[in-house]
Amino acid sequence: MIRVVLVDDQALFRAGIRMLIASQSDLEVVGEAGNGLEAVSVVQETRPDVVLMDIRMPVMDGLTATARILEEADPPRIVMLTTFDLDEAAARAIRQGASGFLLKDADPEFLLAAIRTVHSGSSVIAAAATRELFAHFSAPVHPPVPANYGTLTEREREIFALAARGLSNAEIAAREYLSEATVKTHISRILTKLALRDRVQLVVFAFEHGLN
């Protein structure tokens, strides 16, 4: 079972998402919170796999709560919920370590798929949207490229560049004439070498260092 915590100040919205998740045999809601402060406590108590985190809430906003939760050992994957396609707060949260963002009016099937995708760590949520988000809000001055980027092989750099553009494993496999399993192995090695949690962080890394 994939254990989920819902964080949103609108009880009716949480109820709708809870009902949706309850309809799935592999997902369960293990906790809810109406603000960021409650979220930190609920996550500590329930140890979920995935947190759906609203950005704008009273008492403590989603950005502050996300930063605190990600300071814990073995933190859950966090997906930010926003009402705006291009939201600077979502970009900040992803820089902090959130695994992506979803629009609150996303299709139910997309939301369910997003929870599973983030849990697996195998893909970027709304990759094209994430790239667009960082293209819109990233600073034009890039810090030096970290030394660990130099440890990537030529093939790994090619795959890094394609993943940073938001291509899926299947799209990379087709372009590079590789199997999806081989691409997945390369992505895993790239993430390990660059000390990144997932492909969302890979997109962030690329933008922040001018490698996109």
JSON list of C-alpha atoms in Angstrom, two decimals:
[
{"chain": "A", "resi": 1, "resn": "MET", "atom": "CA", "xyz": [0.00, 0.00, 0.00]},
{"chain": "A", "resi": 2, "resn": "ILE", "atom": "CA", "xyz": [1.14, 3.53, -0.79]},
{"chain": "A", "resi": 3, "resn": "ARG", "atom": "CA", "xyz": [0.47, 5.62, 2.31]},
{"chain": "A", "resi": 4, "resn": "VAL", "atom": "CA", "xyz": [-0.69, 9.18, 1.64]},
{"chain": "A", "resi": 5, "resn": "VAL", "atom": "CA", "xyz": [-1.15, 12.29, 3.81]},
{"chain": "A", "resi": 6, "resn": "LEU", "atom": "CA", "xyz": [-3.41, 15.11, 2.57]},
{"chain": "A", "resi": 7, "resn": "VAL", "atom": "CA", "xyz": [-2.61, 18.70, 3.54]},
{"chain": "A", "resi": 8, "resn": "ASP", "atom": "CA", "xyz": [-5.08, 21.43, 2.57]},
{"chain": "A", "resi": 9, "resn": "ASP", "atom": "CA", "xyz": [-7.01, 24.06, 4.51]},
{"chain": "A", "resi": 10, "resn": "GLN", "atom": "CA", "xyz": [-10.23, 23.23, 2.66]},
{"chain": "A", "resi": 11, "resn": "ALA", "atom": "CA", "xyz": [-11.91, 20.27, 4.36]},
{"chain": "A", "resi": 12, "resn": "LEU", "atom": "CA", "xyz": [-14.23, 19.68, 1.40]},
{"chain": "A", "resi": 13, "resn": "PHE", "atom": "CA", "xyz": [-11.28, 19.40, -1.00]},
{"chain": "A", "resi": 14, "resn": "ARG", "atom": "CA", "xyz": [-9.55, 16.91, 1.33]},
{"chain": "A", "resi": 15, "resn": "ALA", "atom": "CA", "xyz": [-12.75, 14.86, 1.56]},
{"chain": "A", "resi": 16, "resn": "GLY", "atom": "CA", "xyz": [-12.97, 14.61, -2.22]},
{"chain": "A", "resi": 17, "resn": "ILE", "atom": "CA", "xyz": [-9.35, 13.50, -2.56]},
{"chain": "A", "resi": 18, "resn": "ARG", "atom": "CA", "xyz": [-9.77, 11.03, 0.32]},
{"chain": "A", "resi": 19, "resn": "MET", "atom": "CA", "xyz": [-12.75, 9.41, -1.42]},
{"chain": "A", "resi": 20, "resn": "LEU", "atom": "CA", "xyz": [-10.83, 9.19, -4.67]},
{"chain": "A", "resi": 21, "resn": "ILE", "atom": "CA", "xyz": [-7.81, 7.56, -3.03]},
{"chain": "A", "resi": 22, "resn": "ALA", "atom": "CA", "xyz": [-10.03, 5.20, -1.00]},
{"chain": "A", "resi": 23, "resn": "SER", "atom": "CA", "xyz": [-11.39, 3.81, -4.28]},
{"chain": "A", "resi": 24, "resn": "GLN", "atom": "CA", "xyz": [-7.93, 2.44, -5.15]},
{"chain": "A", "resi": 25, "resn": "SER", "atom": "CA", "xyz": [-6.74, -0.92, -3.82]},
{"chain": "A", "resi": 26, "resn": "ASP", "atom": "CA", "xyz": [-3.07, 0.13, -3.62]},
{"chain": "A", "resi": 27, "resn": "LEU", "atom": "CA", "xyz": [-3.51, 3.56, -1.99]},
{"chain": "A", "resi": 28, "resn": "GLU", "atom": "CA", "xyz": [-4.65, 4.67, 1.45]},
{"chain": "A", "resi": 29, "resn": "VAL", "atom": "CA", "xyz": [-4.93, 7.99, 3.29]},
{"chain": "A", "resi": 30, "resn": "VAL", "atom": "CA", "xyz": [-3.20, 7.69, 6.66]},
{"chain": "A", "resi": 31, "resn": "GLY", "atom": "CA", "xyz": [-3.56, 11.28, 7.81]},
{"chain": "A", "resi": 32, "resn": "GLU", "atom": "CA", "xyz": [-4.85, 14.78, 7.06]},
{"chain": "A", "resi": 33, "resn": "ALA", "atom": "CA", "xyz": [-3.88, 18.29, 8.07]},
{"chain": "A", "resi": 34, "resn": "GLY", "atom": "CA", "xyz": [-5.46, 21.71, 7.59]},
{"chain": "A", "resi": 35, "resn": "ASN", "atom": "CA", "xyz": [-2.24, 23.73, 7.76]},
{"chain": "A", "resi": 36, "resn": "GLY", "atom": "CA", "xyz": [1.51, 23.29, 7.53]},
{"chain": "A", "resi": 37, "resn": "LEU", "atom": "CA", "xyz": [2.11, 23.10, 11.28]},
{"chain": "A", "resi": 38, "resn": "GLU", "atom": "CA", "xyz": [-0.36, 20.24, 11.62]},
{"chain": "A", "resi": 39, "resn": "ALA", "atom": "CA", "xyz": [1.22, 18.62, 8.56]},
{"chain": "A", "resi": 40, "resn": "VAL", "atom": "CA", "xyz": [4.65, 18.39, 10.18]},
{"chain": "A", "resi": 41, "resn": "SER", "atom": "CA", "xyz": [3.16, 16.59, 13.20]},
{"chain": "A", "resi": 42, "resn": "VAL", "atom": "CA", "xyz": [0.95, 14.28, 11.14]},
{"chain": "A", "resi": 43, "resn": "VAL", "atom": "CA", "xyz": [3.86, 13.25, 8.91]},
{"chain": "A", "resi": 44, "resn": "GLN", "atom": "CA", "xyz": [6.02, 12.51, 11.96]},
{"chain": "A", "resi": 45, "resn": "GLU", "atom": "CA", "xyz": [3.24, 10.37, 13.46]},
{"chain": "A", "resi": 46, "resn": "THR", "atom": "CA", "xyz": [2.15, 8.45, 10.35]},
{"chain": "A", "resi": 47, "resn": "ARG", "atom": "CA", "xyz": [5.38, 8.19, 8.28]},
{"chain": "A", "resi": 48, "resn": "PRO", "atom": "CA", "xyz": [3.61, 8.30, 4.88]},
{"chain": "A", "resi": 49, "resn": "ASP", "atom": "CA", "xyz": [5.14, 7.54, 1.50]},
{"chain": "A", "resi": 50, "resn": "VAL", "atom": "CA", "xyz": [3.64, 10.55, -0.29]},
{"chain": "A", "resi": 51, "resn": "VAL", "atom": "CA", "xyz": [2.32, 13.93, 0.90]},
{"chain": "A", "resi": 52, "resn": "LEU", "atom": "CA", "xyz": [-0.04, 16.07, -1.16]},
{"chain": "A", "resi": 53, "resn": "MET", "atom": "CA", "xyz": [0.75, 19.57, 0.11]},
{"chain": "A", "resi": 54, "resn": "ASP", "atom": "CA", "xyz": [-1.23, 22.74, -0.56]},
{"chain": "A", "resi": 55, "resn": "ILE", "atom": "CA", "xyz": [1.01, 25.79, -0.96]},
{"chain": "A", "resi": 56, "resn": "ARG", "atom": "CA", "xyz": [-1.14, 28.56, 0.53]},
{"chain": "A", "resi": 57, "resn": "MET", "atom": "CA", "xyz": [-2.51, 27.82, 4.02]},
{"chain": "A", "resi": 58, "resn": "PRO", "atom": "CA", "xyz": [-2.96, 29.66, 7.33]},
{"chain": "A", "resi": 59, "resn": "VAL", "atom": "CA", "xyz": [-0.72, 29.22, 10.41]},
{"chain": "A", "resi": 60, "resn": "MET", "atom": "CA", "xyz": [2.13, 27.74, 8.35]},
{"chain": "A", "resi": 61, "resn": "ASP", "atom": "CA", "xyz": [2.27, 27.64, 4.55]},
{"chain": "A", "resi": 62, "resn": "GLY", "atom": "CA", "xyz": [3.18, 24.63, 2.45]},
{"chain": "A", "resi": 63, "resn": "LEU", "atom": "CA", "xyz": [6.67, 25.91, 1.63]},
{"chain": "A", "resi": 64, "resn": "THR", "atom": "CA", "xyz": [7.72, 26.13, 5.27]},
{"chain": "A", "resi": 65, "resn": "ALA", "atom": "CA", "xyz": [6.12, 22.78, 6.08]},
{"chain": "A", "resi": 66, "resn": "THR", "atom": "CA", "xyz": [7.84, 21.12, 3.12]},
{"chain": "A", "resi": 67, "resn": "ALA", "atom": "CA", "xyz": [11.24, 22.44, 4.20]},
{"chain": "A", "resi": 68, "resn": "ARG", "atom": "CA", "xyz": [10.72, 21.11, 7.74]},
{"chain": "A", "resi": 69, "resn": "ILE", "atom": "CA", "xyz": [9.48, 17.70, 6.62]},
{"chain": "A", "resi": 70, "resn": "LEU", "atom": "CA", "xyz": [12.39, 17.24, 4.22]},
{"chain": "A", "resi": 71, "resn": "GLU", "atom": "CA", "xyz": [14.85, 17.88, 7.04]},
{"chain": "A", "resi": 72, "resn": "GLU", "atom": "CA", "xyz": [13.72, 14.63, 8.67]},
{"chain": "A", "resi": 73, "resn": "ALA", "atom": "CA", "xyz": [15.49, 11.32, 8.06]},
{"chain": "A", "resi": 74, "resn": "ASP", "atom": "CA", "xyz": [14.01, 9.33, 5.17]},
{"chain": "A", "resi": 75, "resn": "PRO", "atom": "CA", "xyz": [11.34, 11.92, 4.31]},
{"chain": "A", "resi": 76, "resn": "PRO", "atom": "CA", "xyz": [8.30, 11.17, 2.16]},
{"chain": "A", "resi": 77, "resn": "ARG", "atom": "CA", "xyz": [7.86, 12.34, -1.41]},
{"chain": "A", "resi": 78, "resn": "ILE", "atom": "CA", "xyz": [6.02, 15.65, -1.45]},
{"chain": "A", "resi": 79, "resn": "VAL", "atom": "CA", "xyz": [3.82, 16.89, -4.28]},
{"chain": "A", "resi": 80, "resn": "MET", "atom": "CA", "xyz": [2.73, 20.52, -4.15]},
{"chain": "A", "resi": 81, "resn": "LEU", "atom": "CA", "xyz": [-0.87, 21.42, -4.98]},
{"chain": "A", "resi": 82, "resn": "THR", "atom": "CA", "xyz": [-1.38, 24.76, -6.72]},
{"chain": "A", "resi": 83, "resn": "THR", "atom": "CA", "xyz": [-4.06, 26.65, -8.62]},
{"chain": "A", "resi": 84, "resn": "PHE", "atom": "CA", "xyz": [-1.57, 28.29, -11.00]},
{"chain": "A", "resi": 85, "resn": "ASP", "atom": "CA", "xyz": [0.38, 26.75, -13.91]},
{"chain": "A", "resi": 86, "resn": "LEU", "atom": "CA", "xyz": [3.29, 29.11, -13.38]},
{"chain": "A", "resi": 87, "resn": "ASP", "atom": "CA", "xyz": [3.63, 29.49, -9.64]},
{"chain": "A", "resi": 88, "resn": "GLU", "atom": "CA", "xyz": [6.86, 30.85, -8.18]},
{"chain": "A", "resi": 89, "resn": "ALA", "atom": "CA", "xyz": [6.01, 29.22, -4.84]},
{"chain": "A", "resi": 90, "resn": "ALA", "atom": "CA", "xyz": [5.86, 25.81, -6.56]},
{"chain": "A", "resi": 91, "resn": "ALA", "atom": "CA", "xyz": [9.26, 26.46, -8.12]},
{"chain": "A", "resi": 92, "resn": "ARG", "atom": "CA", "xyz": [10.69, 27.32, -4.69]},
{"chain": "A", "resi": 93, "resn": "ALA", "atom": "CA", "xyz": [9.20, 24.17, -3.17]},
{"chain": "A", "resi": 94, "resn": "ILE", "atom": "CA", "xyz": [10.73, 21.98, -5.87]},
{"chain": "A", "resi": 95, "resn": "ARG", "atom": "CA", "xyz": [14.11, 23.60, -5.27]},
{"chain": "A", "resi": 96, "resn": "GLN", "atom": "CA", "xyz": [13.70, 22.69, -1.60]},
{"chain": "A", "resi": 97, "resn": "GLY", "atom": "CA", "xyz": [13.21, 19.05, -2.53]},
{"chain": "A", "resi": 98, "resn": "ALA", "atom": "CA", "xyz": [9.52, 18.57, -3.38]},
{"chain": "A", "resi": 99, "resn": "SER", "atom": "CA", "xyz": [9.02, 15.93, -6.06]},
{"chain": "A", "resi": 100, "resn": "GLY", "atom": "CA", "xyz": [6.78, 17.99, -8.32]},
{"chain": "A", "resi": 101, "resn": "PHE", "atom": "CA", "xyz": [3.52, 19.88, -8.44]},
{"chain": "A", "resi": 102, "resn": "LEU", "atom": "CA", "xyz": [-0.06, 19.31, -9.56]},
{"chain": "A", "resi": 103, "resn": "LEU", "atom": "CA", "xyz": [-2.85, 21.69, -10.40]},
{"chain": "A", "resi": 104, "resn": "LYS", "atom": "CA", "xyz": [-5.79, 21.35, -8.01]},
{"chain": "A", "resi": 105, "resn": "ASP", "atom": "CA", "xyz": [-8.16, 20.87, -10.93]},
{"chain": "A", "resi": 106, "resn": "ALA", "atom": "CA", "xyz": [-6.12, 18.00, -12.42]},
{"chain": "A", "resi": 107, "resn": "ASP", "atom": "CA", "xyz": [-8.09, 15.02, -13.72]},
{"chain": "A", "resi": 108, "resn": "PRO", "atom": "CA", "xyz": [-8.64, 12.39, -11.00]},
{"chain": "A", "resi": 109, "resn": "GLU", "atom": "CA", "xyz": [-6.81, 9.71, -13.00]},
{"chain": "A", "resi": 110, "resn": "PHE", "atom": "CA", "xyz": [-3.82, 12.01, -13.43]},
{"chain": "A", "resi": 111, "resn": "LEU", "atom": "CA", "xyz": [-3.69, 12.70, -9.71]},
{"chain": "A", "resi": 112, "resn": "LEU", "atom": "CA", "xyz": [-3.76, 8.98, -8.90]},
{"chain": "A", "resi": 113, "resn": "ALA", "atom": "CA", "xyz": [-1.08, 8.26, -11.49]},
{"chain": "A", "resi": 114, "resn": "ALA", "atom": "CA", "xyz": [0.99, 11.12, -10.06]},
{"chain": "A", "resi": 115, "resn": "ILE", "atom": "CA", "xyz": [0.94, 9.62, -6.57]},
{"chain": "A", "resi": 116, "resn": "ARG", "atom": "CA", "xyz": [2.15, 6.27, -7.92]},
{"chain": "A", "resi": 117, "resn": "THR", "atom": "CA", "xyz": [4.73, 7.90, -10.16]},
{"chain": "A", "resi": 118, "resn": "VAL", "atom": "CA", "xyz": [6.25, 9.97, -7.36]},
{"chain": "A", "resi": 119, "resn": "HIS", "atom": "CA", "xyz": [6.25, 6.98, -5.03]},
{"chain": "A", "resi": 120, "resn": "SER", "atom": "CA", "xyz": [8.21, 4.94, -7.57]},
{"chain": "A", "resi": 121, "resn": "GLY", "atom": "CA", "xyz": [10.65, 7.81, -8.15]},
{"chain": "A", "resi": 122, "resn": "SER", "atom": "CA", "xyz": [10.90, 6.73, -11.76]},
{"chain": "A", "resi": 123, "resn": "SER", "atom": "CA", "xyz": [9.52, 9.78, -13.54]},
{"chain": "A", "resi": 124, "resn": "VAL", "atom": "CA", "xyz": [8.91, 13.51, -13.37]},
{"chain": "A", "resi": 125, "resn": "ILE", "atom": "CA", "xyz": [5.42, 14.77, -12.68]},
{"chain": "A", "resi": 126, "resn": "ALA", "atom": "CA", "xyz": [4.31, 17.18, -15.39]},
{"chain": "A", "resi": 127, "resn": "ALA", "atom": "CA", "xyz": [7.86, 17.27, -16.77]},
{"chain": "A", "resi": 128, "resn": "ALA", "atom": "CA", "xyz": [7.08, 19.82, -19.46]},
{"chain": "A", "resi": 129, "resn": "ALA", "atom": "CA", "xyz": [5.32, 22.02, -16.89]},
{"chain": "A", "resi": 130, "resn": "THR", "atom": "CA", "xyz": [8.29, 21.71, -14.52]},
{"chain": "A", "resi": 131, "resn": "ARG", "atom": "CA", "xyz": [10.68, 22.83, -17.26]},
{"chain": "A", "resi": 132, "resn": "GLU", "atom": "CA", "xyz": [8.40, 25.74, -18.17]},
{"chain": "A", "resi": 133, "resn": "LEU", "atom": "CA", "xyz": [8.14, 26.68, -14.51]},
{"chain": "A", "resi": 134, "resn": "PHE", "atom": "CA", "xyz": [11.91, 26.88, -14.09]},
{"chain": "A", "resi": 135, "resn": "ALA", "atom": "CA", "xyz": [12.43, 28.61, -17.42]},
{"chain": "A", "resi": 136, "resn": "HIS", "atom": "CA", "xyz": [10.03, 31.28, -16.16]},
{"chain": "A", "resi": 137, "resn": "PHE", "atom": "CA", "xyz": [11.42, 31.72, -12.64]},
{"chain": "A", "resi": 138, "resn": "SER", "atom": "CA", "xyz": [15.05, 30.57, -12.65]},
{"chain": "A", "resi": 139, "resn": "ALA", "atom": "CA", "xyz": [17.74, 33.21, -12.20]},
{"chain": "A", "resi": 140, "resn": "PRO", "atom": "CA", "xyz": [19.78, 33.96, -15.36]},
{"chain": "A", "resi": 141, "resn": "VAL", "atom": "CA", "xyz": [23.10, 33.71, -13.47]},
{"chain": "A", "resi": 142, "resn": "HIS", "atom": "CA", "xyz": [24.13, 30.09, -13.05]},
{"chain": "A", "resi": 143, "resn": "PRO", "atom": "CA", "xyz": [26.48, 28.81, -10.32]},
{"chain": "A", "resi": 144, "resn": "PRO", "atom": "CA", "xyz": [29.49, 26.69, -11.35]},
{"chain": "A", "resi": 145, "resn": "VAL", "atom": "CA", "xyz": [28.68, 23.14, -12.43]},
{"chain": "A", "resi": 146, "resn": "PRO", "atom": "CA", "xyz": [29.45, 20.76, -9.53]},
{"chain": "A", "resi": 147, "resn": "ALA", "atom": "CA", "xyz": [32.46, 18.49, -9.93]},
{"chain": "A", "resi": 148, "resn": "ASN", "atom": "CA", "xyz": [30.31, 15.35, -9.74]},
{"chain": "A", "resi": 149, "resn": "TYR", "atom": "CA", "xyz": [28.77, 16.23, -13.12]},
{"chain": "A", "resi": 150, "resn": "GLY", "atom": "CA", "xyz": [32.20, 15.47, -14.58]},
{"chain": "A", "resi": 151, "resn": "THR", "atom": "CA", "xyz": [31.88, 11.86, -13.42]},
{"chain": "A", "resi": 152, "resn": "LEU", "atom": "CA", "xyz": [29.09, 11.21, -15.94]},
{"chain": "A", "resi": 153, "resn": "THR", "atom": "CA", "xyz": [30.04, 9.23, -19.02]},
{"chain": "A", "resi": 154, "resn": "GLU", "atom": "CA", "xyz": [29.33, 10.64, -22.48]},
{"chain": "A", "resi": 155, "resn": "ARG", "atom": "CA", "xyz": [26.28, 8.41, -22.81]},
{"chain": "A", "resi": 156, "resn": "GLU", "atom": "CA", "xyz": [25.03, 9.44, -19.37]},
{"chain": "A", "resi": 157, "resn": "ARG", "atom": "CA", "xyz": [25.39, 13.11, -20.32]},
{"chain": "A", "resi": 158, "resn": "GLU", "atom": "CA", "xyz": [23.31, 12.51, -23.44]},
{"chain": "A", "resi": 159, "resn": "ILE", "atom": "CA", "xyz": [20.58, 10.85, -21.40]},
{"chain": "A", "resi": 160, "resn": "PHE", "atom": "CA", "xyz": [20.86, 13.53, -18.70]},
{"chain": "A", "resi": 161, "resn": "ALA", "atom": "CA", "xyz": [20.21, 16.22, -21.33]},
{"chain": "A", "resi": 162, "resn": "LEU", "atom": "CA", "xyz": [17.14, 14.43, -22.68]},
{"chain": "A", "resi": 163, "resn": "ALA", "atom": "CA", "xyz": [15.73, 13.76, -19.20]},
{"chain": "A", "resi": 164, "resn": "ALA", "atom": "CA", "xyz": [16.34, 17.42, -18.29]},
{"chain": "A", "resi": 165, "resn": "ARG", "atom": "CA", "xyz": [14.15, 18.39, -21.25]},
{"chain": "A", "resi": 166, "resn": "GLY", "atom": "CA", "xyz": [11.33, 16.34, -19.76]},
{"chain": "A", "resi": 167, "resn": "LEU", "atom": "CA", "xyz": [11.47, 13.28, -22.02]},
{"chain": "A", "resi": 168, "resn": "SER", "atom": "CA", "xyz": [10.12, 10.03, -20.57]},
{"chain": "A", "resi": 169, "resn": "ASN", "atom": "CA", "xyz": [12.10, 6.78, -20.45]},
{"chain": "A", "resi": 170, "resn": "ALA", "atom": "CA", "xyz": [10.16, 5.53, -23.48]},
{"chain": "A", "resi": 171, "resn": "GLU", "atom": "CA", "xyz": [10.90, 8.71, -25.46]},
{"chain": "A", "resi": 172, "resn": "ILE", "atom": "CA", "xyz": [14.60, 8.57, -24.55]},
{"chain": "A", "resi": 173, "resn": "ALA", "atom": "CA", "xyz": [14.75, 4.88, -25.46]},
{"chain": "A", "resi": 174, "resn": "ALA", "atom": "CA", "xyz": [13.23, 5.53, -28.88]},
{"chain": "A", "resi": 175, "resn": "ARG", "atom": "CA", "xyz": [15.56, 8.45, -29.59]},
{"chain": "A", "resi": 176, "resn": "GLU", "atom": "CA", "xyz": [18.72, 6.69, -28.42]},
{"chain": "A", "resi": 177, "resn": "TYR", "atom": "CA", "xyz": [17.82, 3.22, -29.78]},
{"chain": "A", "resi": 178, "resn": "LEU", "atom": "CA", "xyz": [17.96, 1.69, -26.31]},
{"chain": "A", "resi": 179, "resn": "SER", "atom": "CA", "xyz": [15.58, -0.44, -24.27]},
{"chain": "A", "resi": 180, "resn": "GLU", "atom": "CA", "xyz": [13.54, 1.28, -21.56]},
{"chain": "A", "resi": 181, "resn": "ALA", "atom": "CA", "xyz": [15.26, -0.93, -18.97]},
{"chain": "A", "resi": 182, "resn": "THR", "atom": "CA", "xyz": [18.67, 0.35, -20.12]},
{"chain": "A", "resi": 183, "resn": "VAL", "atom": "CA", "xyz": [17.48, 3.96, -19.94]},
{"chain": "A", "resi": 184, "resn": "LYS", "atom": "CA", "xyz": [16.13, 3.37, -16.44]},
{"chain": "A", "resi": 185, "resn": "THR", "atom": "CA", "xyz": [19.51, 1.95, -15.39]},
{"chain": "A", "resi": 186, "resn": "HIS", "atom": "CA", "xyz": [21.32, 4.98, -16.83]},
{"chain": "A", "resi": 187, "resn": "ILE", "atom": "CA", "xyz": [18.92, 7.38, -15.06]},
{"chain": "A", "resi": 188, "resn": "SER", "atom": "CA", "xyz": [19.47, 5.56, -11.77]},
{"chain": "A", "resi": 189, "resn": "ARG", "atom": "CA", "xyz": [23.26, 5.85, -12.14]},
{"chain": "A", "resi": 190, "resn": "ILE", "atom": "CA", "xyz": [23.00, 9.54, -13.06]},
{"chain": "A", "resi": 191, "resn": "LEU", "atom": "CA", "xyz": [20.87, 10.29, -10.00]},
{"chain": "A", "resi": 192, "resn": "THR", "atom": "CA", "xyz": [23.32, 8.41, -7.77]},
{"chain": "A", "resi": 193, "resn": "LYS", "atom": "CA", "xyz": [26.38, 10.20, -9.19]},
{"chain": "A", "resi": 194, "resn": "LEU", "atom": "CA", "xyz": [24.75, 13.62, -8.85]},
{"chain": "A", "resi": 195, "resn": "ALA", "atom": "CA", "xyz": [23.23, 12.84, -5.42]},
{"chain": "A", "resi": 196, "resn": "LEU", "atom": "CA", "xyz": [19.72, 13.65, -6.66]},
{"chain": "A", "resi": 197, "resn": "ARG", "atom": "CA", "xyz": [16.53, 12.13, -5.27]},
{"chain": "A", "resi": 198, "resn": "ASP", "atom": "CA", "xyz": [14.52, 11.88, -8.48]},
{"chain": "A", "resi": 199, "resn": "ARG", "atom": "CA", "xyz": [14.03, 13.20, -11.99]},
{"chain": "A", "resi": 200, "resn": "VAL", "atom": "CA", "xyz": [12.36, 16.38, -10.80]},
{"chain": "A", "resi": 201, "resn": "GLN", "atom": "CA", "xyz": [15.59, 17.18, -9.00]},
{"chain": "A", "resi": 202, "resn": "LEU", "atom": "CA", "xyz": [17.47, 16.37, -12.21]},
{"chain": "A", "resi": 203, "resn": "VAL", "atom": "CA", "xyz": [15.42, 19.01, -14.05]},
{"chain": "A", "resi": 204, "resn": "VAL", "atom": "CA", "xyz": [16.16, 21.50, -11.26]},
{"chain": "A", "resi": 205, "resn": "PHE", "atom": "CA", "xyz": [19.89, 20.66, -11.36]},
{"chain": "A", "resi": 206, "resn": "ALA", "atom": "CA", "xyz": [19.99, 21.22, -15.12]},
{"chain": "A", "resi": 207, "resn": "PHE", "atom": "CA", "xyz": [18.27, 24.60, -14.93]},
{"chain": "A", "resi": 208, "resn": "GLU", "atom": "CA", "xyz": [20.24, 25.87, -11.98]},
{"chain": "A", "resi": 209, "resn": "HIS", "atom": "CA", "xyz": [23.57, 25.10, -13.67]},
{"chain": "A", "resi": 210, "resn": "GLY", "atom": "CA", "xyz": [22.66, 26.09, -17.22]},
{"chain": "A", "resi": 211, "resn": "LEU", "atom": "CA", "xyz": [22.75, 22.50, -18.51]},
{"chain": "A", "resi": 212, "resn": "ASN", "atom": "CA", "xyz": [19.25, 22.44, -20.00]}
]
